PDB file of C-alpha atoms in Angstrom:
ATOM      1  CA  UNK A   6     112.685 107.421  80.905  1.00 75.00           C
ATOM      2  CA  UNK A   7     115.375 104.779  81.346  1.00 79.00           C
ATOM      3  CA  UNK A   8     118.084 107.195  80.224  1.00 84.00           C
ATOM      4  CA  UNK A   9     116.993 109.872  82.708  1.00 88.00           C
ATOM      5  CA  UNK A  10     116.768 107.465  85.641  1.00 88.00           C
ATOM      6  CA  UNK A  11     120.082 105.815  84.785  1.00 90.00           C
ATOM      7  CA  UNK A  12     121.777 109.202  84.464  1.00 93.00           C
ATOM      8  CA  UNK A  13     120.441 110.553  87.773  1.00 91.00           C
ATOM      9  CA  UNK A  14     121.358 107.394  89.695  1.00 92.00           C
ATOM     10  CA  UNK A  15     124.807 107.316  88.078  1.00 93.00           C
ATOM     11  CA  UNK A  16     125.504 110.965  88.988  1.00 93.00           C
ATOM     12  CA  UNK A  17     124.502 110.214  92.575  1.00 92.00           C
ATOM     13  CA  UNK A  18     126.674 107.109  92.616  1.00 92.00           C
ATOM     14  CA  UNK A  19     129.692 108.908  91.174  1.00 93.00           C
ATOM     15  CA  UNK A  20     129.496 111.695  93.732  1.00 92.00           C
ATOM     16  CA  UNK A  21     128.872 109.235  96.573  1.00 91.00           C
ATOM     17  CA  UNK A  22     131.522 106.618  95.720  1.00 93.00           C
ATOM     18  CA  UNK A  23     133.991 107.856  93.085  1.00 93.00           C
ATOM     19  CA  UNK A  24     134.510 111.608  93.308  1.00 92.00           C
ATOM     20  CA  UNK A  25     136.730 112.228  96.359  1.00 92.00           C
ATOM     21  CA  UNK A  26     134.934 115.410  97.469  1.00 91.00           C
ATOM     22  CA  UNK A  27     131.344 116.694  97.656  1.00 89.00           C
ATOM     23  CA  UNK A  28     129.807 118.226  94.551  1.00 90.00           C
ATOM     24  CA  UNK A  29     129.767 121.650  96.202  1.00 89.00           C
ATOM     25  CA  UNK A  30     133.581 121.546  96.457  1.00 92.00           C
ATOM     26  CA  UNK A  31     134.107 120.477  92.830  1.00 92.00           C
ATOM     27  CA  UNK A  32     134.914 123.047  90.159  1.00 92.00           C
ATOM     28  CA  UNK A  33     132.413 123.535  87.342  1.00 92.00           C
ATOM     29  CA  UNK A  34     134.831 121.697  85.029  1.00 93.00           C
ATOM     30  CA  UNK A  35     134.932 118.727  87.403  1.00 94.00           C
ATOM     31  CA  UNK A  36     131.143 118.758  87.678  1.00 93.00           C
ATOM     32  CA  UNK A  37     130.834 118.784  83.878  1.00 94.00           C
ATOM     33  CA  UNK A  38     133.260 115.843  83.746  1.00 95.00           C
ATOM     34  CA  UNK A  39     131.006 113.942  86.141  1.00 94.00           C
ATOM     35  CA  UNK A  40     128.002 114.817  83.948  1.00 94.00           C
ATOM     36  CA  UNK A  41     129.736 113.480  80.822  1.00 95.00           C
ATOM     37  CA  UNK A  42     130.917 110.315  82.599  1.00 95.00           C
ATOM     38  CA  UNK A  43     127.466 109.674  84.079  1.00 95.00           C
ATOM     39  CA  UNK A  44     125.891 110.275  80.672  1.00 94.00           C
ATOM     40  CA  UNK A  45     128.292 107.827  79.047  1.00 96.00           C
ATOM     41  CA  UNK A  46     127.621 105.166  81.686  1.00 95.00           C
ATOM     42  CA  UNK A  47     123.854 105.712  81.400  1.00 94.00           C
ATOM     43  CA  UNK A  48     124.164 105.434  77.607  1.00 93.00           C
ATOM     44  CA  UNK A  49     126.013 102.121  77.919  1.00 95.00           C
ATOM     45  CA  UNK A  50     123.326 100.783  80.238  1.00 94.00           C
ATOM     46  CA  UNK A  51     120.505 101.931  77.969  1.00 92.00           C
ATOM     47  CA  UNK A  52     122.233 100.538  74.879  1.00 92.00           C
ATOM     48  CA  UNK A  53     122.587  97.132  76.521  1.00 93.00           C
ATOM     49  CA  UNK A  54     118.956  97.107  77.695  1.00 93.00           C
ATOM     50  CA  UNK A  55     117.445  98.121  74.347  1.00 92.00           C
ATOM     51  CA  UNK A  56     119.814  96.219  72.054  1.00 94.00           C
ATOM     52  CA  UNK A  57     117.997  92.852  71.870  1.00 94.00           C
ATOM     53  CA  UNK A  58     114.702  94.507  70.929  1.00 93.00           C
ATOM     54  CA  UNK A  59     116.416  96.696  68.316  1.00 92.00           C
ATOM     55  CA  UNK A  60     118.125  93.655  66.787  1.00 92.00           C
ATOM     56  CA  UNK A  61     114.783  91.865  66.698  1.00 93.00           C
ATOM     57  CA  UNK A  62     112.992  94.786  65.014  1.00 92.00           C
ATOM     58  CA  UNK A  63     115.783  95.130  62.438  1.00 92.00           C
ATOM     59  CA  UNK A  64     115.488  91.437  61.509  1.00 92.00           C
ATOM     60  CA  UNK A  65     111.687  91.638  61.384  1.00 92.00           C
ATOM     61  CA  UNK A  66     111.951  94.572  58.961  1.00 92.00           C
ATOM     62  CA  UNK A  67     114.449  92.655  56.790  1.00 91.00           C
ATOM     63  CA  UNK A  68     112.158  89.616  56.600  1.00 88.00           C
ATOM     64  CA  UNK A  69     108.486  90.601  56.313  1.00 87.00           C
ATOM     65  CA  UNK A  70     106.057  87.882  57.325  1.00 88.00           C
ATOM     66  CA  UNK A  71     108.498  86.135  59.660  1.00 88.00           C
ATOM     67  CA  UNK A  72     107.522  85.872  63.318  1.00 90.00           C
ATOM     68  CA  UNK A  73     109.425  86.864  66.432  1.00 91.00           C
ATOM     69  CA  UNK A  74     109.939  83.217  67.420  1.00 92.00           C
ATOM     70  CA  UNK A  75     111.468  82.443  64.019  1.00 91.00           C
ATOM     71  CA  UNK A  76     113.965  85.301  64.380  1.00 91.00           C
ATOM     72  CA  UNK A  77     114.914  84.217  67.902  1.00 92.00           C
ATOM     73  CA  UNK A  78     115.423  80.606  66.696  1.00 93.00           C
ATOM     74  CA  UNK A  79     117.469  81.789  63.712  1.00 90.00           C
ATOM     75  CA  UNK A  80     119.732  84.172  65.625  1.00 91.00           C
ATOM     76  CA  UNK A  81     119.775  82.519  69.034  1.00 93.00           C
ATOM     77  CA  UNK A  82     119.275  84.461  72.239  1.00 93.00           C
ATOM     78  CA  UNK A  83     122.998  85.148  72.762  1.00 94.00           C
ATOM     79  CA  UNK A  84     123.452  86.621  69.288  1.00 93.00           C
ATOM     80  CA  UNK A  85     120.233  88.582  69.659  1.00 92.00           C
ATOM     81  CA  UNK A  86     121.645  90.182  72.794  1.00 92.00           C
ATOM     82  CA  UNK A  87     125.268  90.639  71.692  1.00 93.00           C
ATOM     83  CA  UNK A  88     125.553  90.999  67.906  1.00 93.00           C
ATOM     84  CA  UNK A  89     126.618  94.599  67.242  1.00 93.00           C
ATOM     85  CA  UNK A  90     126.513  95.526  70.925  1.00 95.00           C
ATOM     86  CA  UNK A  91     130.091  96.833  71.138  1.00 95.00           C
ATOM     87  CA  UNK A  92     129.596  99.365  68.369  1.00 95.00           C
ATOM     88  CA  UNK A  93     126.211 100.344  69.788  1.00 94.00           C
ATOM     89  CA  UNK A  94     127.753 100.941  73.222  1.00 94.00           C
ATOM     90  CA  UNK A  95     130.419 103.214  71.753  1.00 95.00           C
ATOM     91  CA  UNK A  96     127.860 105.131  69.685  1.00 94.00           C
ATOM     92  CA  UNK A  97     125.068 105.467  72.267  1.00 93.00           C
ATOM     93  CA  UNK A  98     127.436 105.964  75.203  1.00 93.00           C
ATOM     94  CA  UNK A  99     129.252 108.791  73.439  1.00 94.00           C
ATOM     95  CA  UNK A 100     126.065 110.456  72.196  1.00 95.00           C
ATOM     96  CA  UNK A 101     124.405 110.254  75.607  1.00 94.00           C
ATOM     97  CA  UNK A 102     127.527 111.532  77.366  1.00 94.00           C
ATOM     98  CA  UNK A 103     127.665 114.475  74.974  1.00 95.00           C
ATOM     99  CA  UNK A 104     123.940 115.180  75.393  1.00 94.00           C
ATOM    100  CA  UNK A 105     124.212 115.394  79.174  1.00 93.00           C
ATOM    101  CA  UNK A 106     127.512 117.283  78.980  1.00 93.00           C
ATOM    102  CA  UNK A 107     125.986 119.897  76.670  1.00 95.00           C
ATOM    103  CA  UNK A 108     122.845 120.103  78.830  1.00 93.00           C
ATOM    104  CA  UNK A 109     124.830 120.781  81.996  1.00 93.00           C
ATOM    105  CA  UNK A 110     127.261 123.125  80.188  1.00 94.00           C
ATOM    106  CA  UNK A 111     124.252 125.190  79.107  1.00 95.00           C
ATOM    107  CA  UNK A 112     122.945 125.184  82.679  1.00 91.00           C
ATOM    108  CA  UNK A 113     126.332 126.451  83.922  1.00 90.00           C
ATOM    109  CA  UNK A 114     126.418 129.117  81.191  1.00 92.00           C
ATOM    110  CA  UNK A 115     123.089 130.541  82.352  1.00 94.00           C
ATOM    111  CA  UNK A 116     124.010 130.362  86.034  1.00 89.00           C
ATOM    112  CA  UNK A 117     122.221 127.169  87.078  1.00 89.00           C
ATOM    113  CA  UNK A 118     123.832 124.283  88.983  1.00 87.00           C
ATOM    114  CA  UNK A 119     124.851 121.074  87.269  1.00 88.00           C
ATOM    115  CA  UNK A 120     122.737 117.966  87.672  1.00 84.00           C
ATOM    116  CA  UNK A 121     122.664 115.780  90.730  1.00 77.00           C
ATOM    117  CA  UNK A 122     124.815 115.102  93.678  1.00 60.00           C
ATOM    118  CA  UNK A 123     124.929 112.531  96.429  1.00 51.00           C
ATOM    119  CA  UNK A 124     121.623 112.052  98.222  1.00 56.00           C
ATOM    120  CA  UNK A 125     121.339 113.914 101.519  1.00 58.00           C
ATOM    121  CA  UNK A 126     121.799 111.749 104.605  1.00 56.00           C
TER     122      UNK A 126
END
């Protein structure tokens, strides 16, 4: 759910504050570029949010019988939140950007509009 909400809000934000013209005036290629960029940004956000828990689960699986508190003490909260984050951002950001780009490209191919736009005022 986080990925969907982050993507939708990012698309709205890009059209409202970054793209210099309304969505309706953008070419399909420009709209697909916005979809990829919004997907990448949403992926980065989701990677950062889920990373500490994923690090924790990985350590718990490596060391059966060890508690959450022990892992946090061993790694430290900063390392728990940042160790491996750069690579994860590149991987998840790219995958999420591609997922949304492919989704909207399919929508365009079958005659549907791309996702999102600035909220109506």
